Amino acid sequence: MKPKALFFAAVLAAAPTFATPDQVEWPECFCTDKSGSRVELGELRCMLVDGRNFTARCEMSLNNPMWREIDEGCLSSQNDGTTEINSTS
């Protein structure tokens, strides 16, 4: 038998053993924060890196979880003292 014929015979014989996507056990992918806690894909975190604050989202890149910068600065509900809050009561 020719080498090509042997190759195709082997492929055809193995074809029924290939797994379908729903049969594959996919690895759990997640990011970690600075304390080592698990952060799910798509979650946002405020990060301080080299004295710079920014908002980052946990995403996948080339099959690796990574933090992608989304926006400069971070949202906060804390009053920094420069904004006057008026009470209507």
mmCIF file of N, CA and C in Angstrom:
data_model
loop_
_atom_site.group_PDB
_atom_site.id
_atom_site.type_symbol
_atom_site.label_atom_id
_atom_site.label_comp_id
_atom_site.label_asym_id
_atom_site.label_seq_id
_atom_site.Cartn_x
_atom_site.Cartn_y
_atom_site.Cartn_z
ATOM 1 N N MET A 1 0.833 -1.176 0.000
ATOM 2 C CA MET A 1 0.000 0.000 0.000
ATOM 3 C C MET A 1 0.878 1.241 0.000
ATOM 4 N N LYS A 2 0.424 2.265 -0.706
ATOM 5 C CA LYS A 2 1.197 3.506 -0.778
ATOM 6 C C LYS A 2 1.060 4.276 0.537
ATOM 7 N N PRO A 3 2.060 5.136 0.853
ATOM 8 C CA PRO A 3 2.012 5.902 2.105
ATOM 9 C C PRO A 3 0.773 6.784 2.221
ATOM 10 N N LYS A 4 0.335 7.404 1.108
ATOM 11 C CA LYS A 4 -0.866 8.245 1.167
ATOM 12 C C LYS A 4 -2.095 7.426 1.518
ATOM 13 N N ALA A 5 -2.191 6.252 0.927
ATOM 14 C CA ALA A 5 -3.339 5.385 1.200
ATOM 15 C C ALA A 5 -3.335 4.938 2.654
ATOM 16 N N LEU A 6 -2.167 4.640 3.201
ATOM 17 C CA LEU A 6 -2.066 4.254 4.616
ATOM 18 C C LEU A 6 -2.487 5.407 5.529
ATOM 19 N N PHE A 7 -2.069 6.610 5.172
ATOM 20 C CA PHE A 7 -2.423 7.785 5.973
ATOM 21 C C PHE A 7 -3.939 7.979 6.003
ATOM 22 N N PHE A 8 -4.577 7.963 4.834
ATOM 23 C CA PHE A 8 -6.029 8.159 4.768
ATOM 24 C C PHE A 8 -6.788 7.034 5.460
ATOM 25 N N ALA A 9 -6.274 5.808 5.377
ATOM 26 C CA ALA A 9 -6.915 4.684 6.064
ATOM 27 C C ALA A 9 -6.847 4.891 7.579
ATOM 28 N N ALA A 10 -5.712 5.385 8.064
ATOM 29 C CA ALA A 10 -5.553 5.648 9.501
ATOM 30 C C ALA A 10 -6.480 6.768 9.959
ATOM 31 N N VAL A 11 -6.612 7.819 9.143
ATOM 32 C CA VAL A 11 -7.493 8.940 9.488
ATOM 33 C C VAL A 11 -8.941 8.471 9.533
ATOM 34 N N LEU A 12 -9.356 7.700 8.543
ATOM 35 C CA LEU A 12 -10.729 7.205 8.512
ATOM 36 C C LEU A 12 -11.017 6.275 9.686
ATOM 37 N N ALA A 13 -10.043 5.480 10.066
ATOM 38 C CA ALA A 13 -10.235 4.566 11.190
ATOM 39 C C ALA A 13 -10.355 5.332 12.508
ATOM 40 N N ALA A 14 -9.650 6.467 12.625
ATOM 41 C CA ALA A 14 -9.656 7.243 13.871
ATOM 42 C C ALA A 14 -10.796 8.246 13.926
ATOM 43 N N ALA A 15 -11.434 8.530 12.816
ATOM 44 C CA ALA A 15 -12.466 9.568 12.759
ATOM 45 C C ALA A 15 -13.567 9.393 13.803
ATOM 46 N N PRO A 16 -14.096 8.222 14.034
ATOM 47 C CA PRO A 16 -15.169 8.110 15.031
ATOM 48 C C PRO A 16 -14.718 8.414 16.459
ATOM 49 N N THR A 17 -13.419 8.438 16.718
ATOM 50 C CA THR A 17 -12.935 8.676 18.077
ATOM 51 C C THR A 17 -12.685 10.149 18.368
ATOM 52 N N PHE A 18 -12.823 11.031 17.367
ATOM 53 C CA PHE A 18 -12.610 12.461 17.607
ATOM 54 C C PHE A 18 -13.714 12.994 18.518
ATOM 55 N N ALA A 19 -13.341 13.841 19.460
ATOM 56 C CA ALA A 19 -14.311 14.414 20.399
ATOM 57 C C ALA A 19 -15.013 15.612 19.772
ATOM 58 N N THR A 20 -16.268 15.766 20.072
ATOM 59 C CA THR A 20 -17.012 16.948 19.639
ATOM 60 C C THR A 20 -16.853 18.021 20.712
ATOM 61 N N PRO A 21 -17.084 19.303 20.358
ATOM 62 C CA PRO A 21 -16.872 20.381 21.348
ATOM 63 C C PRO A 21 -17.636 20.198 22.653
ATOM 64 N N ASP A 22 -18.822 19.602 22.609
ATOM 65 C CA ASP A 22 -19.571 19.438 23.860
ATOM 66 C C ASP A 22 -19.030 18.286 24.714
ATOM 67 N N GLN A 23 -18.136 17.479 24.169
ATOM 68 C CA GLN A 23 -17.532 16.382 24.932
ATOM 69 C C GLN A 23 -16.186 16.778 25.543
ATOM 70 N N VAL A 24 -15.669 17.925 25.147
ATOM 71 C CA VAL A 24 -14.360 18.372 25.631
ATOM 72 C C VAL A 24 -14.527 19.044 26.986
ATOM 73 N N GLU A 25 -13.660 18.731 27.918
ATOM 74 C CA GLU A 25 -13.673 19.392 29.219
ATOM 75 C C GLU A 25 -12.741 20.598 29.131
ATOM 76 N N TRP A 26 -13.341 21.786 29.008
ATOM 77 C CA TRP A 26 -12.565 23.003 28.835
ATOM 78 C C TRP A 26 -11.976 23.442 30.174
ATOM 79 N N PRO A 27 -10.759 23.995 30.149
ATOM 80 C CA PRO A 27 -10.151 24.472 31.399
ATOM 81 C C PRO A 27 -10.870 25.722 31.896
ATOM 82 N N GLU A 28 -10.874 25.922 33.191
ATOM 83 C CA GLU A 28 -11.461 27.124 33.774
ATOM 84 C C GLU A 28 -10.472 28.267 33.598
ATOM 85 N N CYS A 29 -10.926 29.351 32.988
ATOM 86 C CA CYS A 29 -10.059 30.507 32.766
ATOM 87 C C CYS A 29 -10.559 31.667 33.618
ATOM 88 N N PHE A 30 -9.647 32.331 34.298
ATOM 89 C CA PHE A 30 -9.979 33.456 35.156
ATOM 90 C C PHE A 30 -8.710 34.254 35.413
ATOM 91 N N CYS A 31 -8.881 35.483 35.867
ATOM 92 C CA CYS A 31 -7.753 36.327 36.260
ATOM 93 C C CYS A 31 -7.642 36.294 37.779
ATOM 94 N N THR A 32 -6.593 36.879 38.289
ATOM 95 C CA THR A 32 -6.451 37.025 39.734
ATOM 96 C C THR A 32 -6.150 38.487 40.056
ATOM 97 N N ASP A 33 -6.610 38.931 41.225
ATOM 98 C CA ASP A 33 -6.301 40.293 41.654
ATOM 99 C C ASP A 33 -5.016 40.277 42.478
ATOM 100 N N LYS A 34 -4.651 41.432 43.050
ATOM 101 C CA LYS A 34 -3.367 41.516 43.751
ATOM 102 C C LYS A 34 -3.300 40.646 45.000
ATOM 103 N N SER A 35 -4.461 40.260 45.549
ATOM 104 C CA SER A 35 -4.452 39.385 46.716
ATOM 105 C C SER A 35 -4.529 37.907 46.330
ATOM 106 N N GLY A 36 -4.615 37.635 45.019
ATOM 107 C CA GLY A 36 -4.668 36.253 44.551
ATOM 108 C C GLY A 36 -6.081 35.697 44.440
ATOM 109 N N SER A 37 -7.089 36.555 44.683
ATOM 110 C CA SER A 37 -8.485 36.113 44.590
ATOM 111 C C SER A 37 -8.896 35.952 43.128
ATOM 112 N N ARG A 38 -9.773 35.009 42.909
ATOM 113 C CA ARG A 38 -10.258 34.715 41.562
ATOM 114 C C ARG A 38 -11.158 35.840 41.048
ATOM 115 N N VAL A 39 -10.943 36.243 39.786
ATOM 116 C CA VAL A 39 -11.761 37.251 39.120
ATOM 117 C C VAL A 39 -12.234 36.636 37.813
ATOM 118 N N GLU A 40 -13.558 36.560 37.627
ATOM 119 C CA GLU A 40 -14.126 35.920 36.443
ATOM 120 C C GLU A 40 -13.915 36.780 35.192
ATOM 121 N N LEU A 41 -13.892 36.131 34.030
ATOM 122 C CA LEU A 41 -13.771 36.836 32.757
ATOM 123 C C LEU A 41 -14.889 37.859 32.626
ATOM 124 N N GLY A 42 -14.550 39.054 32.172
ATOM 125 C CA GLY A 42 -15.533 40.114 31.978
ATOM 126 C C GLY A 42 -15.676 41.057 33.151
ATOM 127 N N GLU A 43 -15.158 40.687 34.330
ATOM 128 C CA GLU A 43 -15.266 41.561 35.502
ATOM 129 C C GLU A 43 -14.271 42.710 35.409
ATOM 130 N N LEU A 44 -14.666 43.856 35.978
ATOM 131 C CA LEU A 44 -13.834 45.057 35.981
ATOM 132 C C LEU A 44 -13.192 45.246 37.345
ATOM 133 N N ARG A 45 -11.985 45.810 37.343
ATOM 134 C CA ARG A 45 -11.280 46.136 38.581
ATOM 135 C C ARG A 45 -10.539 47.454 38.395
ATOM 136 N N CYS A 46 -10.409 48.196 39.483
ATOM 137 C CA CYS A 46 -9.580 49.394 39.490
ATOM 138 C C CYS A 46 -8.154 48.955 39.813
ATOM 139 N N MET A 47 -7.204 49.372 38.991
ATOM 140 C CA MET A 47 -5.818 48.949 39.192
ATOM 141 C C MET A 47 -4.924 50.157 39.409
ATOM 142 N N LEU A 48 -3.935 49.979 40.272
ATOM 143 C CA LEU A 48 -2.906 50.984 40.512
ATOM 144 C C LEU A 48 -1.579 50.346 40.119
ATOM 145 N N VAL A 49 -1.002 50.813 39.017
ATOM 146 C CA VAL A 49 0.259 50.267 38.506
ATOM 147 C C VAL A 49 1.211 51.434 38.257
ATOM 148 N N ASP A 50 2.366 51.399 38.859
ATOM 149 C CA ASP A 50 3.376 52.465 38.724
ATOM 150 C C ASP A 50 2.797 53.846 39.020
ATOM 151 N N GLY A 51 1.945 53.935 40.047
ATOM 152 C CA GLY A 51 1.379 55.205 40.449
ATOM 153 C C GLY A 51 0.244 55.706 39.563
ATOM 154 N N ARG A 52 -0.233 54.880 38.650
ATOM 155 C CA ARG A 52 -1.298 55.267 37.713
ATOM 156 C C ARG A 52 -2.528 54.408 37.945
ATOM 157 N N ASN A 53 -3.702 55.052 38.130
ATOM 158 C CA ASN A 53 -4.966 54.337 38.295
ATOM 159 C C ASN A 53 -5.638 54.156 36.944
ATOM 160 N N PHE A 54 -6.209 52.995 36.723
ATOM 161 C CA PHE A 54 -7.010 52.763 35.521
ATOM 162 C C PHE A 54 -7.978 51.612 35.767
ATOM 163 N N THR A 55 -9.046 51.580 34.957
ATOM 164 C CA THR A 55 -10.034 50.507 35.020
ATOM 165 C C THR A 55 -9.625 49.441 34.022
ATOM 166 N N ALA A 56 -9.616 48.176 34.460
ATOM 167 C CA ALA A 56 -9.225 47.065 33.592
ATOM 168 C C ALA A 56 -10.278 45.969 33.651
ATOM 169 N N ARG A 57 -10.391 45.208 32.549
ATOM 170 C CA ARG A 57 -11.341 44.095 32.471
ATOM 171 C C ARG A 57 -10.556 42.811 32.258
ATOM 172 N N CYS A 58 -10.972 41.752 32.922
ATOM 173 C CA CYS A 58 -10.370 40.430 32.758
ATOM 174 C C CYS A 58 -10.847 39.865 31.421
ATOM 175 N N GLU A 59 -9.903 39.582 30.509
ATOM 176 C CA GLU A 59 -10.218 39.075 29.173
ATOM 177 C C GLU A 59 -9.251 37.961 28.785
ATOM 178 N N MET A 60 -9.566 37.303 27.683
ATOM 179 C CA MET A 60 -8.679 36.280 27.131
ATOM 180 C C MET A 60 -7.912 36.870 25.943
ATOM 181 N N SER A 61 -6.637 36.536 25.841
ATOM 182 C CA SER A 61 -5.808 36.926 24.709
ATOM 183 C C SER A 61 -4.872 35.770 24.398
ATOM 184 N N LEU A 62 -4.987 35.234 23.198
ATOM 185 C CA LEU A 62 -4.157 34.101 22.773
ATOM 186 C C LEU A 62 -4.221 32.958 23.793
ATOM 187 N N ASN A 63 -5.440 32.632 24.224
ATOM 188 C CA ASN A 63 -5.709 31.537 25.156
ATOM 189 C C ASN A 63 -5.122 31.753 26.549
ATOM 190 N N ASN A 64 -4.875 33.009 26.915
ATOM 191 C CA ASN A 64 -4.362 33.330 28.243
ATOM 192 C C ASN A 64 -5.212 34.433 28.861
ATOM 193 N N PRO A 65 -5.578 34.294 30.125
ATOM 194 C CA PRO A 65 -6.303 35.386 30.778
ATOM 195 C C PRO A 65 -5.361 36.564 31.005
ATOM 196 N N MET A 66 -5.881 37.778 30.804
ATOM 197 C CA MET A 66 -5.060 38.973 30.987
ATOM 198 C C MET A 66 -5.942 40.152 31.340
ATOM 199 N N TRP A 67 -5.331 41.208 31.870
ATOM 200 C CA TRP A 67 -6.047 42.436 32.209
ATOM 201 C C TRP A 67 -5.876 43.412 31.063
ATOM 202 N N ARG A 68 -7.003 43.917 30.519
ATOM 203 C CA ARG A 68 -6.970 44.905 29.441
ATOM 204 C C ARG A 68 -7.482 46.241 29.976
ATOM 205 N N GLU A 69 -6.688 47.306 29.766
ATOM 206 C CA GLU A 69 -7.092 48.631 30.214
ATOM 207 C C GLU A 69 -8.318 49.087 29.429
ATOM 208 N N ILE A 70 -9.339 49.528 30.151
ATOM 209 C CA ILE A 70 -10.595 49.959 29.545
ATOM 210 C C ILE A 70 -10.719 51.476 29.572
ATOM 211 N N ASP A 71 -10.313 52.096 30.677
ATOM 212 C CA ASP A 71 -10.487 53.539 30.829
ATOM 213 C C ASP A 71 -9.433 54.082 31.784
ATOM 214 N N GLU A 72 -9.063 55.344 31.585
ATOM 215 C CA GLU A 72 -8.155 55.999 32.531
ATOM 216 C C GLU A 72 -8.913 56.302 33.809
ATOM 217 N N GLY A 73 -8.245 56.194 34.917
ATOM 218 C CA GLY A 73 -8.879 56.465 36.203
ATOM 219 C C GLY A 73 -9.850 55.371 36.599
ATOM 220 N N CYS A 74 -10.457 55.540 37.764
ATOM 221 C CA CYS A 74 -11.387 54.552 38.290
ATOM 222 C C CYS A 74 -12.626 55.255 38.813
ATOM 223 N N LEU A 75 -13.770 54.607 38.671
ATOM 224 C CA LEU A 75 -15.001 55.122 39.242
ATOM 225 C C LEU A 75 -14.948 54.936 40.751
ATOM 226 N N SER A 76 -15.459 55.911 41.463
ATOM 227 C CA SER A 76 -15.462 55.816 42.920
ATOM 228 C C SER A 76 -16.666 56.544 43.472
ATOM 229 N N SER A 77 -17.203 56.034 44.559
ATOM 230 C CA SER A 77 -18.311 56.710 45.231
ATOM 231 C C SER A 77 -17.805 57.527 46.405
ATOM 232 N N GLN A 78 -16.493 57.566 46.593
ATOM 233 C CA GLN A 78 -15.906 58.284 47.713
ATOM 234 C C GLN A 78 -15.774 59.767 47.368
ATOM 235 N N ASN A 79 -16.119 60.635 48.310
ATOM 236 C CA ASN A 79 -15.962 62.070 48.141
ATOM 237 C C ASN A 79 -14.530 62.426 48.524
ATOM 238 N N ASP A 80 -13.795 63.043 47.592
ATOM 239 C CA ASP A 80 -12.396 63.369 47.870
ATOM 240 C C ASP A 80 -12.222 64.684 48.625
ATOM 241 N N GLY A 81 -13.340 65.336 48.995
ATOM 242 C CA GLY A 81 -13.267 66.552 49.775
ATOM 243 C C GLY A 81 -13.287 67.812 48.925
ATOM 244 N N THR A 82 -13.125 67.698 47.627
ATOM 245 C CA THR A 82 -13.135 68.877 46.761
ATOM 246 C C THR A 82 -14.521 69.215 46.254
ATOM 247 N N THR A 83 -15.459 68.301 46.386
ATOM 248 C CA THR A 83 -16.823 68.524 45.920
ATOM 249 C C THR A 83 -17.727 68.764 47.120
ATOM 250 N N GLU A 84 -18.459 69.881 47.079
ATOM 251 C CA GLU A 84 -19.385 70.179 48.169
ATOM 252 C C GLU A 84 -20.682 69.432 47.955
ATOM 253 N N ILE A 85 -21.137 68.771 48.987
ATOM 254 C CA ILE A 85 -22.409 68.028 48.915
ATOM 255 C C ILE A 85 -23.447 68.827 49.667
ATOM 256 N N ASN A 86 -24.509 69.233 48.949
ATOM 257 C CA ASN A 86 -25.602 70.015 49.571
ATOM 258 C C ASN A 86 -26.713 69.092 50.000
ATOM 259 N N SER A 87 -27.174 69.292 51.204
ATOM 260 C CA SER A 87 -28.281 68.513 51.725
ATOM 261 C C SER A 87 -29.565 69.324 51.570
ATOM 262 N N THR A 88 -30.642 68.665 51.161
ATOM 263 C CA THR A 88 -31.920 69.362 50.976
ATOM 264 C C THR A 88 -32.854 69.161 52.153
ATOM 265 N N SER A 89 -32.394 68.606 53.241
ATOM 266 C CA SER A 89 -33.278 68.358 54.387
ATOM 267 C C SER A 89 -33.325 69.530 55.330
#
